[in-house]
């Protein structure tokens, strides 16, 4: 499929899942008073034992990443490294930092969330607690 | 410098149920809607599936005394999937992001990231030294540094006072 996005196979949004708080992808939004943020594009997957969130944060490295969790609300902030000091002839990219807020499924074991960032892609693994994971019961 | 960024037509906003601001908008919307439907493949429906949409990574052009610098935001690429070429004063950056099969079997809640090919071409405002072009890929940003050709560099002309 050239130049397209893979359509989500299920549109089960907000349903006990990692939910999104604003519905405008990739545009500036005012948050924290006057600061403007960009909403990063994300993919969210669910497997039987975890959720996986991938967010596009071009220009953000490990030091510029700030992931915080408060009462099942996950906030991702990505600060970009400083712009090159050269003379701008033409510019399409935005200099604003990234921010996006998600409400987490209560089934997520918040103590075990793991994050890594590679080439501008944040990969967040959100494991579910043991008791909600499917398990096989063997018959003696 | 005659490069204008291609803005994808927002066909979803053309749905008649949305508020239409003026007659001109209405006519524009009718056109978009018709062509949008023509280009829409039959099995797809809803926003994000029209063929008019595509991946157009943001491209910047900077300049200092020594060189031109082109930056493109292409997060999550593999180095070998990015191509850079220079032809006749135009720099073309293209590539393809392939679908990650890791979560192919998983349920998908959100799929906002672009997949597939992109291509951006930028007209360079001066001659560059093609043999000395360097490209780096860091934090999802491709940076191409194009040293200016000798004749394009600014020259200081000394004035002698007699």
GROMACS .gro file of N, CA and C in nm, chain A:
model
  420
    1UNK      N    1   0.086  -0.120   0.000
    1UNK     CA    2   0.000   0.000   0.000
    1UNK      C    3   0.089   0.124   0.000
    2UNK      N    4   0.107   0.190  -0.111
    2UNK     CA    5   0.202   0.302  -0.115
    2UNK      C    6   0.146   0.424  -0.044
    3UNK      N    7   0.232   0.484   0.038
    3UNK     CA    8   0.200   0.613   0.099
    3UNK      C    9   0.076   0.616   0.185
    4UNK      N   10   0.038   0.506   0.245
    4UNK     CA   11  -0.083   0.508   0.325
    4UNK      C   12  -0.055   0.461   0.467
    5UNK      N   13  -0.156   0.470   0.549
    5UNK     CA   14  -0.143   0.417   0.683
    5UNK      C   15  -0.220   0.287   0.689
    6UNK      N   16  -0.169   0.194   0.763
    6UNK     CA   17  -0.243   0.070   0.780
    6UNK      C   18  -0.370   0.102   0.858
    7UNK      N   19  -0.487   0.069   0.805
    7UNK     CA   20  -0.610   0.101   0.878
    7UNK      C   21  -0.617   0.015   1.005
    8UNK      N   22  -0.664   0.076   1.115
    8UNK     CA   23  -0.676  -0.005   1.235
    8UNK      C   24  -0.777  -0.116   1.211
    9UNK      N   25  -0.744  -0.234   1.255
    9UNK     CA   26  -0.836  -0.343   1.230
    9UNK      C   27  -0.957  -0.335   1.322
   10UNK      N   28  -0.938  -0.276   1.438
   10UNK     CA   29  -1.052  -0.258   1.528
   10UNK      C   30  -1.052  -0.114   1.576
   11UNK      N   31  -1.166  -0.052   1.572
   11UNK     CA   32  -1.176   0.084   1.622
   11UNK      C   33  -1.246   0.080   1.758
   12UNK      N   34  -1.177   0.024   1.853
   12UNK     CA   35  -1.237   0.010   1.985
   12UNK      C   36  -1.175   0.114   2.076
   13UNK      N   37  -1.208   0.240   2.049
   13UNK     CA   38  -1.141   0.347   2.120
   13UNK      C   39  -1.208   0.374   2.253
   14UNK      N   40  -1.130   0.424   2.345
   14UNK     CA   41  -1.175   0.464   2.478
   14UNK      C   42  -1.233   0.349   2.559
   15UNK      N   43  -1.237   0.234   2.500
   15UNK     CA   44  -1.301   0.120   2.565
   15UNK      C   45  -1.201   0.049   2.652
   16UNK      N   46  -1.186   0.091   2.775
   16UNK     CA   47  -1.101   0.021   2.868
   16UNK      C   48  -0.959   0.005   2.812
   17UNK      N   49  -0.921   0.096   2.725
   17UNK     CA   50  -0.792   0.083   2.659
   17UNK      C   51  -0.707   0.204   2.692
   18UNK      N   52  -0.591   0.212   2.631
   18UNK     CA   53  -0.510   0.330   2.646
   18UNK      C   54  -0.581   0.439   2.567
   19UNK      N   55  -0.636   0.534   2.634
   19UNK     CA   56  -0.725   0.628   2.567
   19UNK      C   57  -0.656   0.761   2.543
   20UNK      N   58  -0.708   0.833   2.448
   20UNK     CA   59  -0.650   0.961   2.410
   20UNK      C   60  -0.738   1.072   2.464
   21UNK      N   61  -0.679   1.179   2.505
   21UNK     CA   62  -0.759   1.286   2.564
   21UNK      C   63  -0.792   1.397   2.467
   22UNK      N   64  -0.720   1.407   2.359
   22UNK     CA   65  -0.761   1.505   2.261
   22UNK      C   66  -0.764   1.437   2.126
   23UNK      N   67  -0.845   1.489   2.038
   23UNK     CA   68  -0.872   1.418   1.913
   23UNK      C   69  -0.808   1.485   1.792
   24UNK      N   70  -0.713   1.573   1.814
   24UNK     CA   71  -0.653   1.642   1.700
   24UNK      C   72  -0.508   1.597   1.684
   25UNK      N   73  -0.482   1.502   1.597
   25UNK     CA   74  -0.345   1.460   1.583
   25UNK      C   75  -0.260   1.565   1.512
   26UNK      N   76  -0.137   1.577   1.555
   26UNK     CA   77  -0.037   1.662   1.494
   26UNK      C   78  -0.083   1.804   1.466
   27UNK      N   79  -0.119   1.874   1.568
   27UNK     CA   80  -0.137   2.017   1.552
   27UNK      C   81  -0.106   2.082   1.686
   28UNK      N   82  -0.078   2.207   1.681
   28UNK     CA   83  -0.037   2.275   1.803
   28UNK      C   84  -0.156   2.288   1.897
   29UNK      N   85  -0.133   2.270   2.023
   29UNK     CA   86  -0.239   2.289   2.120
   29UNK      C   87  -0.181   2.364   2.239
   30UNK      N   88  -0.265   2.443   2.300
   30UNK     CA   89  -0.220   2.516   2.417
   30UNK      C   90  -0.236   2.427   2.539
   31UNK      N   91  -0.130   2.412   2.613
   31UNK     CA   92  -0.136   2.337   2.738
   31UNK      C   93  -0.040   2.407   2.832
   32UNK      N   94  -0.053   2.383   2.959
   32UNK     CA   95   0.031   2.451   3.058
   32UNK      C   96   0.024   2.602   3.039
   33UNK      N   97  -0.095   2.654   3.018
   33UNK     CA   98  -0.108   2.798   3.000
   33UNK      C   99  -0.074   2.841   2.859
   34UNK      N  100   0.042   2.904   2.842
   34UNK     CA  101   0.071   2.966   2.713
   34UNK      C  102   0.152   2.878   2.617
   35UNK      N  103   0.210   2.772   2.669
   35UNK     CA  104   0.298   2.693   2.584
   35UNK      C  105   0.220   2.618   2.478
   36UNK      N  106   0.278   2.615   2.360
   36UNK     CA  107   0.217   2.542   2.250
   36UNK      C  108   0.290   2.409   2.235
   37UNK      N  109   0.213   2.304   2.218
   37UNK     CA  110   0.274   2.173   2.198
   37UNK      C  111   0.222   2.111   2.070
   38UNK      N  112   0.300   2.020   2.018
   38UNK     CA  113   0.255   1.939   1.906
   38UNK      C  114   0.208   1.805   1.960
   39UNK      N  115   0.106   1.750   1.897
   39UNK     CA  116   0.059   1.618   1.936
   39UNK      C  117   0.128   1.513   1.850
   40UNK      N  118   0.209   1.429   1.911
   40UNK     CA  119   0.278   1.330   1.827
   40UNK      C  120   0.182   1.223   1.775
   41UNK      N  121   0.214   1.170   1.660
   41UNK     CA  122   0.137   1.057   1.607
   41UNK      C  123   0.174   0.931   1.685
   42UNK      N  124   0.074   0.851   1.715
   42UNK     CA  125   0.101   0.728   1.789
   42UNK      C  126   0.034   0.607   1.724
   43UNK      N  127   0.093   0.493   1.748
   43UNK     CA  128   0.030   0.364   1.722
   43UNK      C  129   0.016   0.295   1.857
   44UNK      N  130  -0.098   0.231   1.879
   44UNK     CA  131  -0.116   0.158   2.004
   44UNK      C  132  -0.164   0.016   1.972
   45UNK      N  133  -0.093  -0.080   2.028
   45UNK     CA  134  -0.130  -0.220   2.007
   45UNK      C  135  -0.161  -0.285   2.141
   46UNK      N  136  -0.242  -0.390   2.136
   46UNK     CA  137  -0.266  -0.467   2.257
   46UNK      C  138  -0.245  -0.615   2.228
   47UNK      N  139  -0.168  -0.678   2.312
   47UNK     CA  140  -0.151  -0.823   2.305
   47UNK      C  141  -0.211  -0.877   2.435
   48UNK      N  142  -0.223  -1.010   2.450
   48UNK     CA  143  -0.285  -1.061   2.573
   48UNK      C  144  -0.216  -1.013   2.701
   49UNK      N  145  -0.086  -0.986   2.697
   49UNK     CA  146  -0.019  -0.950   2.823
   49UNK      C  147   0.029  -0.806   2.833
   50UNK      N  148   0.009  -0.727   2.729
   50UNK     CA  149   0.061  -0.589   2.737
   50UNK      C  150  -0.004  -0.497   2.634
   51UNK      N  151   0.014  -0.366   2.658
   51UNK     CA  152  -0.012  -0.267   2.556
   51UNK      C  153   0.124  -0.216   2.507
   52UNK      N  154   0.130  -0.177   2.384
   52UNK     CA  155   0.252  -0.117   2.331
   52UNK      C  156   0.215   0.014   2.264
   53UNK      N  157   0.284   0.120   2.300
   53UNK     CA  158   0.257   0.251   2.243
   53UNK      C  159   0.383   0.299   2.170
   54UNK      N  160   0.368   0.334   2.045
   54UNK     CA  161   0.480   0.391   1.969
   54UNK      C  162   0.443   0.535   1.936
   55UNK      N  163   0.532   0.628   1.967
   55UNK     CA  164   0.504   0.769   1.939
   55UNK      C  165   0.618   0.828   1.857
   56UNK      N  166   0.582   0.909   1.759
   56UNK     CA  167   0.683   0.973   1.673
   56UNK      C  168   0.727   1.105   1.733
   57UNK      N  169   0.851   1.111   1.776
   57UNK     CA  170   0.904   1.233   1.836
   57UNK      C  171   1.035   1.271   1.766
   58UNK      N  172   1.027   1.316   1.641
   58UNK     CA  173   1.152   1.348   1.571
   58UNK      C  174   1.226   1.461   1.639
   59UNK      N  175   1.356   1.445   1.656
   59UNK     CA  176   1.437   1.550   1.718
   59UNK      C  177   1.444   1.541   1.870
   60UNK      N  178   1.380   1.438   1.926
   60UNK     CA  179   1.383   1.423   2.072
   60UNK      C  180   1.475   1.306   2.106
   61UNK      N  181   1.565   1.327   2.199
   61UNK     CA  182   1.647   1.215   2.245
   61UNK      C  183   1.611   1.182   2.389
   62UNK      N  184   1.687   1.088   2.446
   62UNK     CA  185   1.656   1.038   2.580
   62UNK      C  186   1.647   1.152   2.683
   63UNK      N  187   1.736   1.249   2.670
   63UNK     CA  188   1.740   1.357   2.769
   63UNK      C  189   1.621   1.452   2.758
   64UNK      N  190   1.561   1.458   2.640
   64UNK     CA  191   1.450   1.551   2.622
   64UNK      C  192   1.314   1.488   2.651
   65UNK      N  193   1.318   1.362   2.692
   65UNK     CA  194   1.194   1.288   2.711
   65UNK      C  195   1.152   1.293   2.857
   66UNK      N  196   1.025   1.321   2.880
   66UNK     CA  197   0.974   1.330   3.016
   66UNK      C  198   0.841   1.256   3.021
   67UNK      N  199   0.842   1.138   3.080
   67UNK     CA  200   0.720   1.057   3.088
   67UNK      C  201   0.677   1.055   3.233
   68UNK      N  202   0.554   1.099   3.259
   68UNK     CA  203   0.509   1.099   3.398
   68UNK      C  204   0.375   1.031   3.411
   69UNK      N  205   0.352   0.975   3.528
   69UNK     CA  206   0.232   0.899   3.553
   69UNK      C  207   0.168   0.954   3.679
   70UNK      N  208   0.042   0.991   3.669
   70UNK     CA  209  -0.028   1.044   3.785
   70UNK      C  210  -0.169   0.990   3.782
   71UNK      N  211  -0.199   0.903   3.878
   71UNK     CA  212  -0.336   0.853   3.888
   71UNK      C  213  -0.387   0.791   3.758
   72UNK      N  214  -0.311   0.701   3.701
   72UNK     CA  215  -0.351   0.636   3.576
   72UNK      C  216  -0.354   0.728   3.454
   73UNK      N  217  -0.301   0.849   3.469
   73UNK     CA  218  -0.290   0.939   3.353
   73UNK      C  219  -0.143   0.951   3.317
   74UNK      N  220  -0.114   0.910   3.194
   74UNK     CA  221   0.024   0.908   3.147
   74UNK      C  222   0.048   1.031   3.059
   75UNK      N  223   0.150   1.107   3.091
   75UNK     CA  224   0.182   1.225   3.010
   75UNK      C  225   0.320   1.208   2.949
   76UNK      N  226   0.325   1.223   2.818
   76UNK     CA  227   0.451   1.215   2.747
   76UNK      C  228   0.488   1.356   2.699
   77UNK      N  229   0.604   1.403   2.738
   77UNK     CA  230   0.653   1.533   2.689
   77UNK      C  231   0.788   1.507   2.623
   78UNK      N  232   0.804   1.557   2.502
   78UNK     CA  233   0.930   1.542   2.430
   78UNK      C  234   0.985   1.678   2.394
   79UNK      N  235   1.102   1.710   2.450
   79UNK     CA  236   1.163   1.839   2.418
   79UNK      C  237   1.270   1.817   2.313
   80UNK      N  238   1.267   1.901   2.212
   80UNK     CA  239   1.363   1.884   2.102
   80UNK      C  240   1.497   1.945   2.137
   81UNK      N  241   1.598   1.890   2.074
   81UNK     CA  242   1.729   1.950   2.091
   81UNK      C  243   1.730   2.082   2.016
   82UNK      N  244   1.815   2.173   2.059
   82UNK     CA  245   1.814   2.310   2.007
   82UNK      C  246   1.833   2.313   1.855
   83UNK      N  247   1.770   2.410   1.793
   83UNK     CA  248   1.782   2.428   1.648
   83UNK      C  249   1.924   2.468   1.611
   84UNK      N  250   1.966   2.429   1.491
   84UNK     CA  251   2.096   2.476   1.446
   84UNK      C  252   2.092   2.628   1.429
   85UNK      N  253   2.202   2.692   1.460
   85UNK     CA  254   2.202   2.838   1.459
   85UNK      C  255   2.216   2.900   1.320
   86UNK      N  256   2.194   2.820   1.216
   86UNK     CA  257   2.215   2.871   1.082
   86UNK      C  258   2.098   2.958   1.035
   87UNK      N  259   2.119   3.022   0.925
   87UNK     CA  260   2.022   3.110   0.862
   87UNK      C  261   1.911   3.026   0.797
   88UNK      N  262   1.785   3.049   0.834
   88UNK     CA  263   1.676   2.968   0.780
   88UNK      C  264   1.632   3.022   0.644
   89UNK      N  265   1.637   2.938   0.543
   89UNK     CA  266   1.590   2.978   0.411
   89UNK      C  267   1.447   2.930   0.387
   90UNK      N  268   1.416   2.817   0.446
   90UNK     CA  269   1.285   2.756   0.422
   90UNK      C  270   1.258   2.662   0.537
   91UNK      N  271   1.141   2.670   0.592
   91UNK     CA  272   1.116   2.584   0.707
   91UNK      C  273   0.973   2.529   0.710
   92UNK      N  274   0.964   2.400   0.726
   92UNK     CA  275   0.833   2.335   0.741
   92UNK      C  276   0.815   2.276   0.880
   93UNK      N  277   0.926   2.240   0.944
   93UNK     CA  278   0.915   2.173   1.073
   93UNK      C  279   0.874   2.274   1.180
   94UNK      N  280   0.816   2.225   1.286
   94UNK     CA  281   0.774   2.310   1.396
   94UNK      C  282   0.880   2.301   1.505
   95UNK      N  283   0.897   2.412   1.577
   95UNK     CA  284   0.997   2.406   1.682
   95UNK      C  285   0.936   2.370   1.817
   96UNK      N  286   0.804   2.365   1.824
   96UNK     CA  287   0.738   2.337   1.952
   96UNK      C  288   0.772   2.196   2.000
   97UNK      N  289   0.764   2.178   2.130
   97UNK     CA  290   0.786   2.046   2.188
   97UNK      C  291   0.660   1.961   2.173
   98UNK      N  292   0.677   1.833   2.198
   98UNK     CA  293   0.565   1.739   2.185
   98UNK      C  294   0.501   1.712   2.321
   99UNK      N  295   0.370   1.690   2.319
   99UNK     CA  296   0.304   1.651   2.443
   99UNK      C  297   0.176   1.575   2.409
  100UNK      N  298   0.153   1.470   2.480
  100UNK     CA  299   0.027   1.397   2.463
  100UNK      C  300  -0.005   1.322   2.592
  101UNK      N  301  -0.135   1.319   2.622
  101UNK     CA  302  -0.180   1.263   2.749
  101UNK      C  303  -0.270   1.142   2.721
  102UNK      N  304  -0.249   1.036   2.794
  102UNK     CA  305  -0.329   0.915   2.777
  102UNK      C  306  -0.385   0.870   2.911
  103UNK      N  307  -0.507   0.819   2.907
  103UNK     CA  308  -0.564   0.759   3.027
  103UNK      C  309  -0.539   0.609   3.016
  104UNK      N  310  -0.485   0.551   3.118
  104UNK     CA  311  -0.445   0.411   3.109
  104UNK      C  312  -0.555   0.316   3.156
  105UNK      N  313  -0.557   0.203   3.092
  105UNK     CA  314  -0.640   0.092   3.135
  105UNK      C  315  -0.597   0.055   3.277
  106UNK      N  316  -0.693   0.042   3.372
  106UNK     CA  317  -0.653   0.006   3.509
  106UNK      C  318  -0.582  -0.129   3.516
  107UNK      N  319  -0.596  -0.210   3.413
  107UNK     CA  320  -0.530  -0.340   3.413
  107UNK      C  321  -0.379  -0.330   3.395
  108UNK      N  322  -0.330  -0.211   3.363
  108UNK     CA  323  -0.187  -0.196   3.340
  108UNK      C  324  -0.111  -0.190   3.472
  109UNK      N  325  -0.004  -0.267   3.480
  109UNK     CA  326   0.083  -0.268   3.597
  109UNK      C  327   0.178  -0.149   3.584
  110UNK      N  328   0.139  -0.037   3.645
  110UNK     CA  329   0.212   0.089   3.622
  110UNK      C  330   0.356   0.084   3.672
  111UNK      N  331   0.384  -0.008   3.763
  111UNK     CA  332   0.521  -0.019   3.813
  111UNK      C  333   0.616  -0.081   3.713
  112UNK      N  334   0.562  -0.142   3.608
  112UNK     CA  335   0.649  -0.216   3.516
  112UNK      C  336   0.655  -0.154   3.377
  113UNK      N  337   0.611  -0.030   3.365
  113UNK     CA  338   0.614   0.035   3.234
  113UNK      C  339   0.759   0.058   3.193
  114UNK      N  340   0.791   0.021   3.071
  114UNK     CA  341   0.928   0.038   3.022
  114UNK      C  342   0.928   0.125   2.898
  115UNK      N  343   1.026   0.214   2.886
  115UNK     CA  344   1.031   0.306   2.773
  115UNK      C  345   1.169   0.304   2.710
  116UNK      N  346   1.172   0.315   2.578
  116UNK     CA  347   1.299   0.340   2.511
  116UNK      C  348   1.272   0.428   2.390
  117UNK      N  349   1.375   0.500   2.348
  117UNK     CA  350   1.358   0.587   2.232
  117UNK      C  351   1.473   0.562   2.135
  118UNK      N  352   1.436   0.543   2.008
  118UNK     CA  353   1.536   0.514   1.906
  118UNK      C  354   1.496   0.585   1.777
  119UNK      N  355   1.583   0.667   1.727
  119UNK     CA  356   1.560   0.743   1.603
  119UNK      C  357   1.423   0.811   1.603
  120UNK      N  358   1.394   0.880   1.713
  120UNK     CA  359   1.272   0.959   1.719
  120UNK      C  360   1.144   0.881   1.742
  121UNK      N  361   1.155   0.752   1.766
  121UNK     CA  362   1.036   0.672   1.797
  121UNK      C  363   1.044   0.627   1.942
  122UNK      N  364   0.945   0.673   2.020
  122UNK     CA  365   0.934   0.627   2.158
  122UNK      C  366   0.856   0.498   2.158
  123UNK      N  367   0.913   0.397   2.225
  123UNK     CA  368   0.845   0.269   2.236
  123UNK      C  369   0.817   0.244   2.383
  124UNK      N  370   0.688   0.241   2.416
  124UNK     CA  371   0.647   0.228   2.555
  124UNK      C  372   0.576   0.093   2.571
  125UNK      N  373   0.627   0.009   2.659
  125UNK     CA  374   0.564  -0.120   2.684
  125UNK      C  375   0.492  -0.111   2.819
  126UNK      N  376   0.361  -0.138   2.815
  126UNK     CA  377   0.278  -0.126   2.935
  126UNK      C  378   0.221  -0.264   2.969
  127UNK      N  379   0.291  -0.339   3.055
  127UNK     CA  380   0.243  -0.475   3.082
  127UNK      C  381   0.116  -0.474   3.167
  128UNK      N  382   0.032  -0.574   3.145
  128UNK     CA  383  -0.090  -0.586   3.226
  128UNK      C  384  -0.055  -0.660   3.356
  129UNK      N  385  -0.135  -0.638   3.460
  129UNK     CA  386  -0.109  -0.709   3.585
  129UNK      C  387  -0.133  -0.858   3.564
  130UNK      N  388  -0.066  -0.938   3.644
  130UNK     CA  389  -0.071  -1.084   3.627
  130UNK      C  390  -0.215  -1.136   3.629
  131UNK      N  391  -0.300  -1.073   3.713
  131UNK     CA  392  -0.432  -1.135   3.730
  131UNK      C  393  -0.524  -1.118   3.610
  132UNK      N  394  -0.494  -1.022   3.523
  132UNK     CA  395  -0.579  -1.009   3.405
  132UNK      C  396  -0.523  -1.082   3.284
  133UNK      N  397  -0.401  -1.133   3.296
  133UNK     CA  398  -0.343  -1.204   3.182
  133UNK      C  399  -0.407  -1.342   3.168
  134UNK      N  400  -0.431  -1.382   3.044
  134UNK     CA  401  -0.491  -1.515   3.027
  134UNK      C  402  -0.392  -1.622   3.073
  135UNK      N  403  -0.441  -1.720   3.138
  135UNK     CA  404  -0.349  -1.828   3.174
  135UNK      C  405  -0.413  -1.963   3.146
  136UNK      N  406  -0.327  -2.054   3.120
  136UNK     CA  407  -0.372  -2.188   3.086
  136UNK      C  408  -0.371  -2.271   3.215
  137UNK      N  409  -0.479  -2.340   3.240
  137UNK     CA  410  -0.484  -2.424   3.360
  137UNK      C  411  -0.474  -2.569   3.316
  138UNK      N  412  -0.367  -2.628   3.358
  138UNK     CA  413  -0.347  -2.766   3.313
  138UNK      C  414  -0.431  -2.862   3.399
  139UNK      N  415  -0.477  -2.964   3.335
  139UNK     CA  416  -0.561  -3.063   3.404
  139UNK      C  417  -0.469  -3.174   3.455
  140UNK      N  418  -0.481  -3.201   3.583
  140UNK     CA  419  -0.392  -3.301   3.642
  140UNK      C  420  -0.430  -3.443   3.598
   0.00000   0.00000   0.00000
